[in-house]
Each structure stands twice: as structure tokens, then as C-alpha cells.
Coordinates of C-alpha atoms in Angstrom, one line a residue:
M844 CA -110.5 -12.9 -17.8
R845 CA -111.5 -13.4 -14.2
R846 CA -113.2 -10.6 -12.3
I847 CA -110.3 -10.3 -9.8
A848 CA -107.8 -9.9 -12.7
S849 CA -109.9 -7.1 -14.1
L850 CA -110.0 -5.4 -10.7
M851 CA -106.3 -5.7 -10.4
A852 CA -105.7 -4.2 -13.8
T853 CA -108.0 -1.2 -13.3
A854 CA -108.1 -0.3 -9.7
A855 CA -105.1 -1.2 -7.6
V856 CA -102.6 0.8 -9.4
A857 CA -104.9 3.7 -9.9
F858 CA -104.9 3.7 -13.6
A859 CA -108.6 4.4 -13.4
T860 CA -110.7 7.2 -14.8
P861 CA -108.8 10.4 -14.1
A862 CA -110.1 12.6 -11.3
A863 CA -109.7 16.3 -11.2
A864 CA -107.0 17.7 -8.9
Q865 CA -108.5 18.2 -5.5
D866 CA -107.5 18.5 -1.8
V867 CA -108.9 15.1 -0.9
I868 CA -109.1 12.1 -3.2
N869 CA -111.6 9.5 -2.1
G870 CA -111.0 5.8 -2.6
A871 CA -111.3 2.4 -1.0
I872 CA -109.1 -0.5 0.0
R873 CA -111.0 -3.7 -1.1
A874 CA -109.8 -6.0 1.6
D875 CA -112.8 -8.2 1.0
Q876 CA -111.6 -8.9 -2.6
P877 CA -108.1 -10.3 -2.1
G878 CA -106.1 -11.3 -5.2
P879 CA -103.1 -13.5 -5.8
D880 CA -99.9 -13.5 -3.9
I881 CA -97.3 -11.0 -5.0
A882 CA -94.3 -13.2 -5.8
R883 CA -91.2 -12.1 -3.9
H884 CA -89.2 -12.6 -7.1
I885 CA -90.8 -9.4 -8.4
Q886 CA -88.0 -7.6 -6.4
G887 CA -85.3 -9.6 -8.2
Q888 CA -81.9 -8.4 -9.2
F889 CA -79.7 -8.7 -12.3
A890 CA -75.9 -9.1 -12.2
E891 CA -74.2 -9.1 -15.5
H892 CA -70.5 -9.2 -16.4
L893 CA -70.7 -5.6 -17.5
G894 CA -68.6 -2.7 -16.4
R895 CA -68.2 -2.7 -12.6
D896 CA -71.2 -4.7 -11.7
I897 CA -69.3 -7.9 -10.9
Y898 CA -65.7 -6.8 -10.5
D899 CA -65.4 -4.0 -7.9
G900 CA -69.1 -4.2 -7.4
I901 CA -69.7 -7.7 -6.0
W902 CA -66.3 -9.3 -6.3
V903 CA -62.9 -7.8 -5.1
G904 CA -61.1 -11.1 -4.5
P905 CA -60.0 -12.7 -1.3
D906 CA -56.7 -10.8 -1.2
S907 CA -58.3 -7.4 -1.4
A908 CA -57.9 -4.8 1.4
I909 CA -61.6 -4.1 1.0
P910 CA -63.4 -6.3 3.6
N911 CA -64.7 -9.4 2.0
T912 CA -65.8 -13.0 2.5
R913 CA -64.2 -15.3 0.0
G914 CA -63.8 -12.4 -2.4
M915 CA -67.4 -11.0 -2.1
R916 CA -67.5 -7.4 -0.8
S917 CA -68.9 -7.5 2.7
D918 CA -70.7 -4.1 2.4
V919 CA -72.4 -5.1 -0.8
V920 CA -73.4 -8.5 0.7
E921 CA -74.8 -6.8 3.8
A922 CA -76.7 -4.2 1.9
L923 CA -78.3 -6.7 -0.5
K924 CA -79.2 -9.1 2.2
A925 CA -80.9 -6.3 4.1
I926 CA -83.4 -5.7 1.3
K927 CA -84.1 -9.5 1.1
V928 CA -83.1 -9.9 -2.5
P929 CA -85.2 -12.9 -3.6
V930 CA -83.4 -13.9 -6.8
V931 CA -80.3 -12.9 -8.9
R932 CA -80.0 -13.4 -12.6
W933 CA -76.5 -14.1 -13.9
P934 CA -74.2 -14.0 -15.9
G935 CA -76.2 -11.9 -18.4
G936 CA -77.7 -10.3 -20.5
C937 CA -75.8 -10.2 -23.7
F938 CA -72.7 -11.5 -21.9
A939 CA -74.4 -14.8 -21.4
D940 CA -74.5 -15.2 -25.2
I941 CA -70.7 -15.4 -25.4
Y942 CA -70.1 -17.1 -22.1
N943 CA -68.3 -20.5 -21.8
W944 CA -69.1 -21.8 -18.3
R945 CA -65.9 -23.9 -18.3
D946 CA -63.9 -20.7 -18.3
G947 CA -65.2 -20.0 -14.8
I948 CA -64.4 -23.2 -12.9
G949 CA -61.2 -24.7 -11.4
P950 CA -58.2 -22.9 -9.9
S951 CA -58.5 -19.2 -10.5
A952 CA -54.9 -18.9 -11.7
K953 CA -55.6 -21.3 -14.5
R954 CA -58.8 -19.7 -15.8
P955 CA -58.5 -18.1 -19.2
V956 CA -58.7 -14.3 -19.8
R957 CA -61.1 -13.4 -22.5
K958 CA -62.2 -10.2 -24.3
N959 CA -65.6 -9.0 -23.3
D960 CA -66.9 -8.6 -26.8
W961 CA -70.1 -7.0 -25.8
W962 CA -69.1 -4.5 -23.1
G963 CA -65.4 -4.0 -23.6
G964 CA -62.4 -4.8 -21.4
L965 CA -61.1 -8.1 -20.3
E966 CA -63.0 -10.9 -18.5
T967 CA -60.7 -12.6 -16.0
N968 CA -63.2 -15.3 -15.1
A969 CA -62.3 -14.9 -11.5
F970 CA -66.0 -14.8 -10.8
G971 CA -67.5 -18.0 -12.2
T972 CA -70.0 -20.7 -11.3
H973 CA -68.8 -21.5 -7.7
E974 CA -68.4 -17.8 -6.9
F975 CA -71.9 -17.0 -8.1
F976 CA -73.5 -19.6 -6.0
D977 CA -71.4 -18.6 -3.0
F978 CA -72.6 -15.1 -3.5
A979 CA -76.2 -16.2 -3.7
E980 CA -75.8 -18.2 -0.5
Q981 CA -74.2 -15.2 1.3
I982 CA -77.2 -13.0 0.5
N983 CA -79.7 -15.8 0.9
T984 CA -81.2 -15.6 -2.5
D985 CA -82.6 -17.9 -5.2
T986 CA -80.5 -18.3 -8.4
Y987 CA -81.4 -17.6 -12.0
V988 CA -78.8 -18.9 -14.5
A989 CA -78.8 -17.7 -18.1
I990 CA -77.3 -20.3 -20.4
N991 CA -75.5 -19.6 -23.7
M992 CA -78.0 -20.4 -26.4
A993 CA -76.5 -18.2 -29.1
T994 CA -72.9 -19.3 -29.5
A995 CA -73.0 -22.7 -27.7
T996 CA -74.9 -25.9 -28.2
P997 CA -77.5 -28.0 -26.3
A998 CA -74.6 -30.3 -25.4
V999 CA -72.8 -27.4 -23.7
M1000 CA -75.9 -26.5 -21.8
R1001 CA -76.5 -30.1 -20.8
E1002 CA -73.0 -30.5 -19.4
W1003 CA -73.3 -27.3 -17.4
M1004 CA -76.6 -28.5 -15.9
D1005 CA -75.1 -31.8 -15.0
Y1006 CA -72.1 -30.1 -13.5
L1007 CA -74.4 -28.0 -11.4
T1008 CA -77.1 -30.5 -10.4
S1009 CA -75.9 -34.1 -10.8
R1010 CA -76.1 -36.2 -7.6
G1011 CA -74.5 -39.2 -9.2
E1012 CA -71.0 -40.5 -9.8
D1013 CA -70.6 -39.2 -13.3
T1014 CA -67.5 -37.4 -14.4
L1015 CA -69.1 -33.9 -14.3
A1016 CA -70.4 -34.4 -10.8
Q1017 CA -67.0 -35.6 -9.7
E1018 CA -65.4 -32.6 -11.3
R1019 CA -67.6 -30.3 -9.3
R1020 CA -66.7 -32.1 -6.1
A1021 CA -63.0 -31.9 -7.0
N1022 CA -63.5 -28.1 -7.4
G1023 CA -64.8 -27.8 -3.9
H1024 CA -68.6 -28.3 -3.9
A1025 CA -69.7 -31.8 -2.9
A1026 CA -73.4 -31.2 -3.0
P1027 CA -75.3 -30.2 -6.1
F1028 CA -75.9 -26.4 -6.5
K1029 CA -79.4 -25.1 -5.9
V1030 CA -80.5 -23.9 -9.3
D1031 CA -84.0 -22.4 -9.2
F1032 CA -84.4 -20.8 -12.7
V1033 CA -82.7 -21.3 -16.0
G1034 CA -83.0 -18.9 -18.9
I1035 CA -82.9 -20.6 -22.2
G1036 CA -82.0 -17.7 -24.6
N1037 CA -81.5 -14.0 -24.0
E1038 CA -82.7 -11.3 -26.2
A1039 CA -82.8 -13.8 -29.1
W1040 CA -84.3 -11.0 -31.2
G1041 CA -81.2 -8.9 -30.7
C1042 CA -77.8 -9.7 -29.1
G1043 CA -78.9 -13.3 -28.8
G1044 CA -78.7 -13.9 -32.5
A1045 CA -81.0 -11.5 -34.2
Q1046 CA -83.4 -14.4 -34.7
T1047 CA -87.0 -14.4 -36.0
P1048 CA -89.6 -15.7 -33.5
E1049 CA -90.3 -18.7 -35.7
Y1050 CA -86.6 -19.6 -35.8
F1051 CA -86.1 -19.0 -32.1
A1052 CA -89.2 -21.2 -31.2
N1053 CA -87.6 -24.1 -33.0
E1054 CA -84.2 -23.6 -31.4
Y1055 CA -85.8 -23.2 -28.0
R1056 CA -87.7 -26.5 -28.5
K1057 CA -84.4 -28.2 -29.2
F1058 CA -82.6 -26.8 -26.2
A1059 CA -85.5 -27.4 -23.9
T1060 CA -85.6 -31.0 -24.9
F1061 CA -82.0 -31.6 -23.9
F1062 CA -82.4 -29.6 -20.7
H1063 CA -83.9 -32.8 -19.4
K1064 CA -86.2 -31.2 -16.8
N1065 CA -87.0 -33.7 -14.1
G1066 CA -90.6 -34.8 -14.4
A1067 CA -91.1 -33.4 -17.9
T1068 CA -92.5 -36.1 -20.3
F1069 CA -90.5 -39.2 -19.6
H1070 CA -87.6 -37.4 -17.8
M1071 CA -88.3 -38.9 -14.4
H1072 CA -84.8 -39.5 -13.1
N1073 CA -83.0 -36.3 -13.9
D1074 CA -81.8 -33.7 -11.4
N1075 CA -82.9 -30.5 -13.3
S1076 CA -85.8 -29.1 -11.3
A1077 CA -85.3 -25.5 -12.3
L1078 CA -88.1 -23.6 -14.0
R1079 CA -87.3 -23.0 -17.8
V1080 CA -87.5 -19.4 -19.0
A1081 CA -87.8 -18.7 -22.7
S1082 CA -86.4 -15.6 -24.3
G1083 CA -89.4 -13.4 -24.8
P1084 CA -90.2 -10.1 -26.5
N1085 CA -88.7 -6.7 -26.4
N1086 CA -91.0 -3.9 -25.4
D1087 CA -94.4 -4.2 -27.1
D1088 CA -93.6 -6.9 -29.7
T1089 CA -96.7 -9.0 -29.1
K1090 CA -96.0 -10.9 -32.4
W1091 CA -92.9 -12.4 -30.8
M1092 CA -94.9 -13.4 -27.8
E1093 CA -97.6 -15.1 -29.8
V1094 CA -95.4 -17.0 -32.2
V1095 CA -93.1 -18.3 -29.5
L1096 CA -95.9 -19.3 -27.1
K1097 CA -97.9 -21.1 -29.8
N1098 CA -94.9 -23.0 -31.1
A1099 CA -93.0 -23.7 -27.9
G1100 CA -95.2 -22.9 -24.9
E1101 CA -95.6 -26.5 -23.8
Q1102 CA -91.8 -26.7 -23.1
M1103 CA -91.5 -23.6 -20.9
D1104 CA -92.5 -22.6 -17.4
A1105 CA -92.1 -18.8 -18.0
I1106 CA -91.2 -16.4 -20.7
S1107 CA -89.2 -13.2 -20.3
L1108 CA -89.9 -9.5 -21.2
H1109 CA -87.5 -6.7 -21.5
Y1110 CA -88.6 -3.0 -21.2
Y1111 CA -86.3 -0.1 -20.4
T1112 CA -87.3 3.5 -19.6
V1113 CA -85.6 5.6 -22.2
W1114 CA -86.0 9.1 -23.5
H1115 CA -89.1 9.4 -25.6
G1116 CA -89.4 5.6 -25.6
D1117 CA -86.9 5.6 -28.4
W1118 CA -84.0 3.1 -28.1
A1119 CA -81.8 5.3 -30.3
Q1120 CA -82.1 8.1 -27.8
R1121 CA -81.2 6.0 -24.7
D1122 CA -78.1 8.1 -24.2
S1123 CA -79.9 11.4 -24.6
A1124 CA -81.3 12.0 -21.1
M1125 CA -79.1 12.9 -18.2
A1126 CA -79.2 11.1 -14.9
T1127 CA -78.6 14.3 -12.9
G1128 CA -78.7 18.0 -13.6
F1129 CA -81.7 17.5 -15.9
P1130 CA -84.3 20.2 -16.5
A1131 CA -87.6 20.0 -14.7
S1132 CA -89.3 19.3 -18.1
H1133 CA -87.5 15.9 -18.2
W1134 CA -89.1 14.7 -15.0
N1135 CA -92.5 14.0 -16.4
E1136 CA -91.3 12.5 -19.7
I1137 CA -89.2 9.8 -17.9
L1138 CA -91.9 9.0 -15.5
Y1139 CA -94.4 8.7 -18.3
Q1140 CA -92.2 6.2 -20.1
A1141 CA -91.9 4.2 -16.8
S1142 CA -95.7 4.2 -16.5
R1143 CA -96.0 2.6 -20.0
M1144 CA -95.1 -0.7 -18.3
E1145 CA -98.8 -0.9 -17.6
E1146 CA -99.8 -0.9 -21.3
I1147 CA -96.9 -3.2 -22.2
L1148 CA -98.0 -5.8 -19.7
R1149 CA -101.7 -5.5 -20.8
G1150 CA -100.7 -6.2 -24.4
H1151 CA -98.6 -9.3 -23.7
E1152 CA -101.1 -10.7 -21.2
A1153 CA -103.9 -10.5 -23.7
V1154 CA -101.8 -12.8 -26.0
M1155 CA -100.8 -15.0 -23.1
D1156 CA -104.4 -15.4 -21.9
K1157 CA -105.4 -16.6 -25.4
V1158 CA -102.6 -19.2 -25.7
D1159 CA -102.4 -20.1 -22.0
P1160 CA -105.8 -19.3 -20.4
K1161 CA -105.0 -21.3 -17.2
K1162 CA -102.0 -19.0 -16.6
R1163 CA -99.5 -21.9 -16.2
I1164 CA -96.7 -19.8 -17.9
G1165 CA -95.3 -17.0 -15.9
L1166 CA -94.2 -13.6 -17.3
F1167 CA -90.7 -12.7 -16.1
V1168 CA -89.7 -9.0 -16.7
D1169 CA -86.1 -9.9 -16.2
E1170 CA -84.7 -6.7 -17.5
W1171 CA -86.2 -3.3 -16.6
G1172 CA -85.2 0.1 -15.4
T1173 CA -83.9 3.5 -16.5
W1174 CA -81.2 4.0 -19.2
Y1175 CA -79.5 7.4 -19.3
R1176 CA -76.3 9.0 -20.6
T1177 CA -73.3 7.5 -18.7
E1178 CA -71.5 9.7 -16.2
P1179 CA -68.8 12.0 -17.6
G1180 CA -65.4 10.5 -17.4
T1181 CA -66.6 6.9 -17.3
E1182 CA -66.3 4.2 -20.0
P1183 CA -69.6 4.6 -22.1
G1184 CA -69.8 0.8 -22.6
H1185 CA -69.8 0.2 -18.8
L1186 CA -73.2 2.0 -18.4
Y1187 CA -72.4 3.7 -15.1
Q1188 CA -75.1 6.3 -14.2
Q1189 CA -76.2 8.1 -11.1
N1190 CA -79.5 7.3 -9.5
T1191 CA -81.9 10.0 -8.1
L1192 CA -85.2 10.6 -6.5
R1193 CA -86.7 10.4 -10.0
D1194 CA -85.4 6.8 -10.2
A1195 CA -87.0 6.0 -6.8
L1196 CA -90.3 7.1 -8.4
V1197 CA -89.6 4.9 -11.4
A1198 CA -89.1 2.0 -9.1
G1199 CA -92.2 2.7 -7.0
I1200 CA -94.5 3.1 -10.0
T1201 CA -93.1 0.0 -11.6
L1202 CA -93.4 -2.2 -8.5
N1203 CA -97.0 -1.0 -8.0
I1204 CA -97.8 -2.0 -11.6
F1205 CA -96.2 -5.4 -11.1
H1206 CA -98.3 -6.0 -8.0
A1207 CA -101.4 -5.3 -10.0
H1208 CA -100.4 -8.0 -12.5
A1209 CA -99.3 -10.5 -10.0
D1210 CA -101.5 -13.3 -11.5
R1211 CA -99.1 -13.3 -14.5
V1212 CA -96.0 -11.4 -13.5
R1213 CA -94.1 -13.7 -11.2
M1214 CA -90.5 -12.3 -11.5
A1215 CA -88.8 -9.1 -12.4
N1216 CA -85.1 -8.3 -12.4
I1217 CA -84.1 -4.6 -12.3
A1218 CA -81.0 -3.8 -14.3
Q1219 CA -78.7 -3.9 -12.5
A1220 CA -77.5 -4.7 -8.9
V1221 CA -74.3 -2.6 -8.6
N1222 CA -72.7 0.2 -10.7
V1223 CA -74.7 -0.4 -13.9
L1224 CA -77.8 1.5 -15.0
Q1225 CA -80.6 1.7 -12.3
A1226 CA -78.4 0.2 -9.7
M1227 CA -79.2 -0.6 -6.0
L1228 CA -75.6 0.3 -5.0
L1229 CA -72.7 2.4 -6.2
T1230 CA -69.1 1.7 -5.2
D1231 CA -65.9 3.7 -5.4
G1232 CA -62.9 1.8 -4.0
D1233 CA -63.8 0.8 -0.5
K1234 CA -66.7 3.3 -0.4
L1235 CA -70.4 2.5 -1.0
A1236 CA -73.6 4.4 -1.6
K1237 CA -77.2 3.2 -1.3
T1238 CA -79.2 4.7 -4.1
P1239 CA -82.8 6.1 -3.9
T1240 CA -83.8 3.0 -5.9
Y1241 CA -82.3 0.8 -3.2
Y1242 CA -84.3 2.6 -0.6
T1243 CA -87.5 2.1 -2.5
F1244 CA -86.8 -1.6 -2.7
A1245 CA -86.1 -1.6 1.1
M1246 CA -89.4 0.1 1.8
Y1247 CA -91.3 -2.4 -0.4
T1248 CA -89.9 -5.6 1.2
P1249 CA -93.2 -6.3 3.1
F1250 CA -94.9 -6.8 -0.2
Q1251 CA -92.8 -9.9 -0.9
D1252 CA -95.1 -12.9 -1.0
A1253 CA -97.9 -10.7 0.4
T1254 CA -101.6 -11.2 -0.7
F1255 CA -102.7 -8.5 -3.2
I1256 CA -105.5 -6.2 -2.2
P1257 CA -107.2 -4.0 -4.8
V1258 CA -107.4 -0.3 -4.2
N1259 CA -109.6 2.2 -5.9
A1260 CA -108.0 5.7 -5.8
P1261 CA -108.4 7.6 -9.1
A1262 CA -105.5 9.9 -9.8
P1263 CA -105.3 13.2 -11.8
M1264 CA -103.3 12.9 -15.0
L1265 CA -100.0 14.6 -15.6
K1266 CA -98.8 15.7 -19.0
A1267 CA -95.5 14.7 -20.6
E1268 CA -94.1 15.3 -24.1
S1269 CA -95.1 11.9 -25.2
G1270 CA -98.4 11.4 -23.4
S1271 CA -100.3 11.6 -20.0
F1272 CA -99.9 9.4 -17.0
P1273 CA -101.4 9.1 -13.4
A1274 CA -100.0 11.6 -10.9
F1275 CA -99.8 8.7 -8.3
T1276 CA -100.2 5.0 -8.1
V1277 CA -101.3 3.0 -5.1
S1278 CA -100.7 -0.6 -4.1
A1279 CA -101.9 -2.6 -1.0
A1280 CA -101.3 -6.1 0.3
K1281 CA -101.7 -8.2 3.4
A1282 CA -98.2 -9.2 4.3
K1283 CA -96.9 -12.4 5.8
D1284 CA -96.7 -10.7 9.2
G1285 CA -100.5 -10.3 9.1
K1286 CA -100.4 -6.5 8.7
T1287 CA -101.7 -4.6 5.8
Y1288 CA -99.3 -2.3 3.9
V1289 CA -100.1 0.5 1.5
A1290 CA -97.6 2.0 -0.9
V1291 CA -98.1 5.3 -2.8
A1292 CA -95.7 6.6 -5.5
N1293 CA -96.5 10.2 -6.1
A1294 CA -94.9 11.3 -9.4
D1295 CA -96.2 14.9 -9.2
K1296 CA -93.1 17.0 -8.6
D1297 CA -95.2 20.1 -7.6
K1298 CA -98.2 18.8 -5.7
G1299 CA -99.0 16.5 -2.8
Y1300 CA -102.3 14.7 -2.5
K1301 CA -104.6 13.9 0.5
L1302 CA -106.0 10.3 0.1
S1303 CA -109.0 9.2 2.0
L1304 CA -109.3 5.4 1.6
D1305 CA -112.3 3.6 3.0
L1306 CA -111.1 0.6 5.0
G1307 CA -114.3 -1.4 4.5
G1308 CA -114.0 -4.4 6.7
L1309 CA -110.3 -3.9 7.4
K1310 CA -109.7 -3.3 11.0
G1311 CA -107.0 -0.8 12.0
T1312 CA -106.3 1.9 14.6
K1313 CA -102.6 2.8 14.0
V1314 CA -100.6 3.9 11.0
S1315 CA -96.8 4.0 10.8
G1316 CA -94.4 4.1 7.8
Q1317 CA -91.7 5.8 5.9
V1318 CA -91.4 8.4 3.2
L1319 CA -88.7 8.9 0.6
T1320 CA -88.4 12.4 -0.8
A1321 CA -86.0 15.4 -1.1
A1322 CA -86.1 19.0 -2.1
K1323 CA -84.0 18.5 -5.2
L1324 CA -85.4 16.6 -8.2
D1325 CA -82.1 15.0 -8.8
A1326 CA -81.2 14.3 -5.1
H1327 CA -78.7 11.4 -5.1
N1328 CA -76.1 9.7 -3.0
T1329 CA -72.4 9.5 -3.7
P1330 CA -69.9 6.9 -2.3
G1331 CA -67.9 8.5 0.5
Q1332 CA -70.2 11.5 0.9
K1333 CA -73.0 12.2 3.3
E1334 CA -76.4 10.9 2.0
E1335 CA -78.7 13.5 0.3
I1336 CA -81.7 11.2 0.3
A1337 CA -82.9 8.4 2.6
P1338 CA -86.2 7.2 4.1
A1339 CA -87.6 9.2 7.0
P1340 CA -90.5 8.4 9.4
F1341 CA -93.8 9.2 7.8
N1342 CA -96.1 11.2 10.1
G1343 CA -98.8 12.0 7.5
G1344 CA -101.1 9.0 8.1
R1345 CA -104.0 8.4 10.5
I1346 CA -107.2 6.4 10.8
A1347 CA -110.5 8.1 11.4
G1348 CA -114.1 7.3 10.7
G1349 CA -113.2 3.9 9.2
K1350 CA -110.9 5.6 6.6
L1351 CA -107.1 5.6 6.1
L1352 CA -106.1 9.2 5.7
L1353 CA -102.7 9.9 4.0
D1354 CA -101.1 13.2 3.4
I1355 CA -98.7 12.3 0.6
P1356 CA -96.0 14.9 -0.2
A1357 CA -95.0 15.9 -3.7
K1358 CA -92.4 13.7 -5.5
S1359 CA -92.4 11.0 -2.9
V1360 CA -92.6 7.3 -2.2
V1361 CA -94.6 6.4 0.9
V1362 CA -95.1 3.0 2.5
V1363 CA -97.4 2.6 5.5
K1364 CA -98.4 -0.2 7.8
I1365 CA -101.9 -0.5 9.2
E1366 CA -102.2 -2.2 12.6
G1367 CA -105.2 -3.1 14.7

């Protein structure tokens, strides 16, 4: 692996040799060793037809008393646009594996109502293809469409792609025009298969690789082999492994890698890392002992990525194929009184730390990780936003994403800042992680996610050749471990100005509070 890749993996996220706890931790910002760009798509979102993510979350309908634009909630659109959401994955998830795209086009009154066999309740199909692309346009984001590979056929996929992208006079293009969209839709990414090892058909990697090759062939990607006159320019994303299943990664890449542009990875932060215990941990009201265990499980994203990248580097040494972590986040017990299958959970300061730690890890792997989609955007799992009727709350995770927007498409800068190790029931993990980048505005940004609930840290980072005289930024923290925001109530937690940074003697000095996310800007 290239030297810069090694630096990224060991230094920037502070997964280096542990240092003893001390008042001042010395390190360095390696501005003279810039790495790859951090793809903006790493801060992507996921919107599945699950619980109240789409209905009540994004869509209320044009006749709703809740302010909306063509059915999309105005408050949700405004909030997501404000954090510069770079891409949204839709319609699933497991829901994609039972979705018939034709159910969601044409006059709303004539659309069929279906059972949602995965998540319960009824699917009205009021939010379909045209609505999704309208939503994407309203929040100014790229689109990631997951096609049904499990219960549909390559012919169904091909027809949907032609409906979406054809510029010709064919029947499907004319049908799209008749339904109100004259120009082709802008389709940026297409997922071919979703959790094929699980809800996508409980397939073996060998079987999936063959099925993927078949679907990818009939995707008719423009410019692929002899497909020079097609309209499908989207990147093709294969259904990749769950958690640390490197065998799946290896088999699928070896057998079908030539026909994909990226491969997905799913990793959820669950209690003790045990999927069977995903409903065991509480989102709020948890004992202090739960804090470290959850953050340890989040920090395992580092080792998960390392394992899969080792396989990818053998099969694809030129790094043509991107790794898309298109489902990640915390999974807790659902809130009391809510439908368990709708996966509605609160979101606390602890989740803000999960987000900060994870984003810092993604930055350090930016040469391979080119998209990530937190699960999910509204009212489901580690959501950005929670709604209750016409009321809305921005979660601590939302605010972490807001603070990290300067890192979108920024140039990665390695950082050496060795962290003490914290102990959890299942293992040990760094007390803090650090990430730095030169942003598109020309300024250098440094993010610190301090997972230590009891202790702050003073960082002294040598600036090297980096010029700077002024430091400003924000901090996200609270007195309570489970500080959270509730729709219709005063916020308990939101970013505040950070006054603990200064530059002296060619060093960036940061006084990082306990249990906090800090992002600072260095200016000359």
C-alpha cells in the first residue's frame, strides 16, 4: 500500500500507539503530506420506506396543514439542505427488495396500496419515483437508487432505468413525460442488490456474484464494453458484505468486480456487537457503564474497514472500485409506546460522538471509502431529524454533521495525536480521534471527537509549515450523557462557540472538553 495510505490509517484518526493520560498530548498536523480528497458523499443519508422516515418525516402530501412544497415538509427540506446533504439512498434497504417501481408512478389516486412486508403497515405509494427526485432537487442532493434485485428481474430493472434516463422517443420515456417530467431524471448511483446475504435473498456470495453479473449486464451502462449509446451513466454499486465478512468481499470482487464501480458495506453499532442484542441497549436513560461499550463498538469501524480494504487492495490494487458504507449507525431498543418495527429511537450526545468518531475514521480511509449513508434521515434509528406532527427536532447527530460540512470534498491532512485508551466490556478504544483537512474555502479544519465522558484533553499540535494566526470553531457537548432534543421542546443540546483554541509558538493548542465534538478553523 502507498505510504500516504499507511499514514492515513495509522495517524490521522489517532489509532496510534496509546499514550498515557496527561495534561498535554503532543502531536503534529502533517500539512506537507496531503492525502486524497474526502468525498462529500461520505456525509450521505439513507431514506427507506420504514416507519415514519418517508411518511410524516419527509412527505406529508400537498394538502397537509404542515407547511410543504409539493408534499415535502418545508422544515425537513430546510434542515437537510442546511447541512449540505450530498446524496440520498432510496427506497431501501430491505424495502427495495419488494418494491415495484410502477406502483409509485402516475396519478396518486390510482396508485396501489401494498402491505409493507418488511416493516409493517401499509405502503400507499404516494411517495414514488417523481416525488423522490423532486425531494432530491429541493435539498440539492445527488441520487442513489436501490433497485429490486431480489423479487424482480433484469427486465424490470432495465425498464425502470429507461423510464428514468431515456432521452429518446421510446414508450417508457414518453410515459415519464406524460407523468410530468419531460427531461430525464439525474440518476447518480444505482445499487444492484441490497443485503443479498440477508433480506435480499439469503444468497451465498458465489450465487450473488453470478446474479449480479447478469443484472449488471442488462443495466446497459453507457460506455461499458460496447454500450456506447445508452443513457445510464450512474455508478453501479454491488451488494457487499455485512460487518467483517471478508469472504463475501473476496468472492464477489473476484467474480464480478469488473462490472461494478463500487461495493457496499453495512455495519451497525449494536450492544456488544451482537446482532441478536440490537434491541438490548437503551437510547436514553442508560447507565454510565453503557457509554464506553457503545463507543467501542462504533470505533470498530476502523478494523472493519482495514479488513475489507486488505481484500480490495489484492483484487483491485489500483483502487478503481469504491467502498460505500451505505448503512451505518446506532441501533437501540425502540422508544416505549412506538411500533417496534418502525425503529424509532431517540438520539443523544453519545450518538453525536458515534457520528464524529465514524466520520473521522472515514476521512482516514478516503482513498477507498467514497460514500457512506447513515441510517436514517428522519425518525428511524440514528436520525438527523425527529418529527411529531408539525414539530421538528434536530438531533445531536444532525449537529455533528452540520459541524463537519467543511470536510466535504476537502483535502485530507494526516494528524499524529496519540490518544490514551479507554476500556469497555468488549475491548479498548482511543479516548479521542482527530481529523484534519484543507477545505474548498482554502482554510484548514480540525475535528476532535472526545469519547472520554470524564476527562478533557489538551492537544498541542505542531503546525509545521501550516500558517495560521487565528482559531475559531464550535463545540457540541452537554452535562448529561443522554442529552437529547425533543420535537416541540426547548433544545437540550446544540453547538456553541468554542473558545478553547489558540495558536502559539507554531502550535495549535486545543483544550477539548470531556464528551464533546469540536471542529475548529485555522486562518492565517
